[in-house]
Each structure stands twice: as structure tokens, then as C-alpha cells.
Amino acid sequence: MSGHEPPSRDEQADSISEETTRIHDDSYEQELTSVDTVVNEDMVASVLRYPLTPAEEVVIAAGRSDAVQAGRHESQLVLEPVLRAAVERATGRTVTRFLTQTTLEEQGLVVEFYTLAPAADRDQ
């Protein structure tokens, strides 16, 4: 064997989930219920689940779930640079696209999707 082995996709996914959890805990001052991340050849997808805040529950009960969803979506867009950086650190590749979608049911659910630049060719 020669040199340092790059992290496996599972290790990359774990690192992204841990960093995403830290970023959200710091930003929202609220713990996520769970983060599940999958790293593929050219993309990363994370599913974040979180409890709704009491204030969000009041707004939703008043029939304005759209306002909560829009607020969460805008917050995700503000966090995009640090989320991209976490994915780039874990994968060693440049994120070329970031998409985020939020939905509200009994709890909040966010899907974050990243596309990755092609990996540098490695000698085998």
C-alpha cells in the first residue's frame, strides 16, 4: 500500500452528518432529531429531521405553515456556504450545486442535495 487512503464514502457521510448537526445546533440553537447522509460518486444527499419550535407550532396552527417553511428555507440558503464547506472538507471535492427543500408535517424535514465536481484521476 502506498500513502494515505482517502476516507470511504461511509466515513465521508458520517463526517458530513456530524458537521451538519454541529452547524444546525450552532445556528438554530436546537438539536436535530437525526441526520442521514448518503455519498454517491457525484452527489451527496442529507435528510435532516428536527422538532418544530413552539413558535413555529403557533404559526402553523394559525394556518401559516407557508411562513414557517419559507423561513426555514431562507435560513438554509444563508447557511449554504458553511454547509458546502463541510461537504467539500469531507469529500475533498468541490460542490458545484446546492439544493435544499423543507417540508413540515409532524416534524420538520429538510433535504439538502449537493452535486460534486469530478474527482481528480488517481493512478491505480
PDB file of C-alpha atoms in Angstrom:
ATOM      1  CA  MET A   1       0.000   0.000   0.000  1.00  0.00           C
ATOM      2  CA  SER A   2       1.163   3.467  -0.745  1.00  0.00           C
ATOM      3  CA  GLY A   3       0.392   6.675   1.043  1.00  0.00           C
ATOM      4  CA  HIS A   4      -2.767   7.771   2.731  1.00  0.00           C
ATOM      5  CA  GLU A   5      -6.067   6.156   1.809  1.00  0.00           C
ATOM      6  CA  PRO A   6      -8.918   8.613   1.249  1.00  0.00           C
ATOM      7  CA  PRO A   7     -11.902   8.239   3.564  1.00  0.00           C
ATOM      8  CA  SER A   8     -14.547   5.754   2.477  1.00  0.00           C
ATOM      9  CA  ARG A   9     -17.942   7.038   1.375  1.00  0.00           C
ATOM     10  CA  ASP A  10     -19.397   5.870   4.691  1.00  0.00           C
ATOM     11  CA  GLU A  11     -16.732   7.849   6.576  1.00  0.00           C
ATOM     12  CA  GLN A  12     -17.427  10.877   4.392  1.00  0.00           C
ATOM     13  CA  ALA A  13     -21.173  10.545   5.071  1.00  0.00           C
ATOM     14  CA  ASP A  14     -20.575  10.291   8.825  1.00  0.00           C
ATOM     15  CA  SER A  15     -18.359  13.384   8.750  1.00  0.00           C
ATOM     16  CA  ILE A  16     -20.951  15.363   6.767  1.00  0.00           C
ATOM     17  CA  SER A  17     -23.741  14.303   9.139  1.00  0.00           C
ATOM     18  CA  GLU A  18     -21.671  15.311  12.181  1.00  0.00           C
ATOM     19  CA  GLU A  19     -20.730  18.698  10.689  1.00  0.00           C
ATOM     20  CA  THR A  20     -24.297  19.362   9.535  1.00  0.00           C
ATOM     21  CA  THR A  21     -25.546  18.586  13.041  1.00  0.00           C
ATOM     22  CA  ARG A  22     -22.983  20.970  14.563  1.00  0.00           C
ATOM     23  CA  ILE A  23     -23.816  23.740  12.072  1.00  0.00           C
ATOM     24  CA  HIS A  24     -27.547  23.445  12.756  1.00  0.00           C
ATOM     25  CA  ASP A  25     -27.089  23.211  16.523  1.00  0.00           C
ATOM     26  CA  ASP A  26     -24.958  26.380  16.455  1.00  0.00           C
ATOM     27  CA  SER A  27     -27.237  28.251  14.042  1.00  0.00           C
ATOM     28  CA  TYR A  28     -30.669  27.339  15.371  1.00  0.00           C
ATOM     29  CA  GLU A  29     -29.688  26.564  18.983  1.00  0.00           C
ATOM     30  CA  GLN A  30     -31.834  23.469  18.571  1.00  0.00           C
ATOM     31  CA  GLU A  31     -30.750  19.875  18.181  1.00  0.00           C
ATOM     32  CA  LEU A  32     -31.683  17.944  15.082  1.00  0.00           C
ATOM     33  CA  THR A  33     -33.619  14.730  15.662  1.00  0.00           C
ATOM     34  CA  SER A  34     -31.498  12.937  13.055  1.00  0.00           C
ATOM     35  CA  VAL A  35     -29.305  13.438  10.002  1.00  0.00           C
ATOM     36  CA  ASP A  36     -28.909  10.722   7.388  1.00  0.00           C
ATOM     37  CA  THR A  37     -26.342  11.305   4.639  1.00  0.00           C
ATOM     38  CA  VAL A  38     -25.520   9.326   1.512  1.00  0.00           C
ATOM     39  CA  VAL A  39     -22.400   9.960  -0.559  1.00  0.00           C
ATOM     40  CA  ASN A  40     -22.504   8.758  -4.141  1.00  0.00           C
ATOM     41  CA  GLU A  41     -19.961   9.038  -6.933  1.00  0.00           C
ATOM     42  CA  ASP A  42     -21.020  12.549  -7.893  1.00  0.00           C
ATOM     43  CA  MET A  43     -23.553  13.687  -5.305  1.00  0.00           C
ATOM     44  CA  VAL A  44     -24.317  13.960  -1.609  1.00  0.00           C
ATOM     45  CA  ALA A  45     -27.794  13.907  -0.089  1.00  0.00           C
ATOM     46  CA  SER A  46     -28.658  14.617   3.536  1.00  0.00           C
ATOM     47  CA  VAL A  47     -32.048  14.266   5.189  1.00  0.00           C
ATOM     48  CA  LEU A  48     -32.414  16.337   8.357  1.00  0.00           C
ATOM     49  CA  ARG A  49     -35.248  15.865  10.811  1.00  0.00           C
ATOM     50  CA  TYR A  50     -35.932  18.388  13.544  1.00  0.00           C
ATOM     51  CA  PRO A  51     -38.650  19.184  16.065  1.00  0.00           C
ATOM     52  CA  LEU A  52     -40.737  22.256  15.400  1.00  0.00           C
ATOM     53  CA  THR A  53     -40.230  25.111  17.839  1.00  0.00           C
ATOM     54  CA  PRO A  54     -43.183  26.264  19.962  1.00  0.00           C
ATOM     55  CA  ALA A  55     -43.268  29.489  17.919  1.00  0.00           C
ATOM     56  CA  GLU A  56     -43.379  27.516  14.661  1.00  0.00           C
ATOM     57  CA  GLU A  57     -46.204  25.368  16.024  1.00  0.00           C
ATOM     58  CA  VAL A  58     -48.221  28.524  16.832  1.00  0.00           C
ATOM     59  CA  VAL A  59     -47.699  29.905  13.322  1.00  0.00           C
ATOM     60  CA  ILE A  60     -48.644  26.552  11.756  1.00  0.00           C
ATOM     61  CA  ALA A  61     -51.749  26.289  13.965  1.00  0.00           C
ATOM     62  CA  ALA A  62     -52.771  29.731  12.689  1.00  0.00           C
ATOM     63  CA  GLY A  63     -52.748  28.323   9.161  1.00  0.00           C
ATOM     64  CA  ARG A  64     -49.440  29.883   8.107  1.00  0.00           C
ATOM     65  CA  SER A  65     -47.220  26.836   7.633  1.00  0.00           C
ATOM     66  CA  ASP A  66     -46.038  28.511   4.424  1.00  0.00           C
ATOM     67  CA  ALA A  67     -44.384  31.242   6.512  1.00  0.00           C
ATOM     68  CA  VAL A  68     -42.530  28.687   8.636  1.00  0.00           C
ATOM     69  CA  GLN A  69     -41.468  26.728   5.565  1.00  0.00           C
ATOM     70  CA  ALA A  70     -40.257  29.893   3.817  1.00  0.00           C
ATOM     71  CA  GLY A  71     -38.321  30.998   6.905  1.00  0.00           C
ATOM     72  CA  ARG A  72     -36.600  27.642   7.255  1.00  0.00           C
ATOM     73  CA  HIS A  73     -35.806  27.591   3.541  1.00  0.00           C
ATOM     74  CA  GLU A  74     -34.250  31.071   3.687  1.00  0.00           C
ATOM     75  CA  SER A  75     -32.200  30.031   6.724  1.00  0.00           C
ATOM     76  CA  GLN A  76     -30.847  27.037   4.802  1.00  0.00           C
ATOM     77  CA  LEU A  77     -29.818  29.327   1.948  1.00  0.00           C
ATOM     78  CA  VAL A  78     -27.973  31.587   4.405  1.00  0.00           C
ATOM     79  CA  LEU A  79     -26.148  28.516   5.771  1.00  0.00           C
ATOM     80  CA  GLU A  80     -25.229  27.313   2.272  1.00  0.00           C
ATOM     81  CA  PRO A  81     -21.568  28.470   2.345  1.00  0.00           C
ATOM     82  CA  VAL A  82     -20.754  26.650   5.596  1.00  0.00           C
ATOM     83  CA  LEU A  83     -22.712  23.555   4.554  1.00  0.00           C
ATOM     84  CA  ARG A  84     -20.879  23.473   1.207  1.00  0.00           C
ATOM     85  CA  ALA A  85     -17.546  23.835   3.007  1.00  0.00           C
ATOM     86  CA  ALA A  86     -18.363  20.878   5.277  1.00  0.00           C
ATOM     87  CA  VAL A  87     -19.157  18.680   2.265  1.00  0.00           C
ATOM     88  CA  GLU A  88     -16.016  19.825   0.460  1.00  0.00           C
ATOM     89  CA  ARG A  89     -13.828  19.054   3.501  1.00  0.00           C
ATOM     90  CA  ALA A  90     -15.338  15.594   3.906  1.00  0.00           C
ATOM     91  CA  THR A  91     -15.195  14.604   0.224  1.00  0.00           C
ATOM     92  CA  GLY A  92     -12.129  16.519  -0.907  1.00  0.00           C
ATOM     93  CA  ARG A  93     -14.173  17.735  -3.891  1.00  0.00           C
ATOM     94  CA  THR A  94     -15.794  20.980  -4.950  1.00  0.00           C
ATOM     95  CA  VAL A  95     -19.549  21.319  -4.541  1.00  0.00           C
ATOM     96  CA  THR A  96     -20.949  22.549  -7.860  1.00  0.00           C
ATOM     97  CA  ARG A  97     -24.636  22.796  -6.899  1.00  0.00           C
ATOM     98  CA  PHE A  98     -26.630  23.048  -3.677  1.00  0.00           C
ATOM     99  CA  LEU A  99     -30.368  22.448  -3.453  1.00  0.00           C
ATOM    100  CA  THR A 100     -32.477  22.496  -0.317  1.00  0.00           C
ATOM    101  CA  GLN A 101     -36.118  21.711   0.301  1.00  0.00           C
ATOM    102  CA  THR A 102     -38.063  21.984   3.551  1.00  0.00           C
ATOM    103  CA  THR A 103     -41.351  20.339   4.408  1.00  0.00           C
ATOM    104  CA  LEU A 104     -43.401  20.410   7.588  1.00  0.00           C
ATOM    105  CA  GLU A 105     -45.517  17.579   8.878  1.00  0.00           C
ATOM    106  CA  GLU A 106     -45.414  16.369  12.471  1.00  0.00           C
ATOM    107  CA  GLN A 107     -41.800  17.498  12.482  1.00  0.00           C
ATOM    108  CA  GLY A 108     -39.587  19.474  10.158  1.00  0.00           C
ATOM    109  CA  LEU A 109     -37.771  17.707   7.363  1.00  0.00           C
ATOM    110  CA  VAL A 110     -35.057  19.212   5.181  1.00  0.00           C
ATOM    111  CA  VAL A 111     -33.407  17.573   2.204  1.00  0.00           C
ATOM    112  CA  GLU A 112     -30.033  19.001   1.211  1.00  0.00           C
ATOM    113  CA  PHE A 113     -28.606  17.890  -2.117  1.00  0.00           C
ATOM    114  CA  TYR A 114     -25.111  18.637  -3.396  1.00  0.00           C
ATOM    115  CA  THR A 115     -23.524  17.804  -6.731  1.00  0.00           C
ATOM    116  CA  LEU A 116     -19.765  17.322  -6.804  1.00  0.00           C
ATOM    117  CA  ALA A 117     -17.139  18.258  -9.364  1.00  0.00           C
ATOM    118  CA  PRO A 118     -15.445  15.262 -10.966  1.00  0.00           C
ATOM    119  CA  ALA A 119     -12.836  13.574  -8.806  1.00  0.00           C
ATOM    120  CA  ALA A 120      -9.217  14.010  -9.832  1.00  0.00           C
ATOM    121  CA  ASP A 121      -7.894  10.940 -11.643  1.00  0.00           C
ATOM    122  CA  ARG A 122      -5.740   8.755  -9.452  1.00  0.00           C
ATOM    123  CA  ASP A 123      -3.101   6.290 -10.557  1.00  0.00           C
ATOM    124  CA  GLN A 124      -4.139   2.780  -9.717  1.00  0.00           C
TER     125      GLN A 124
END
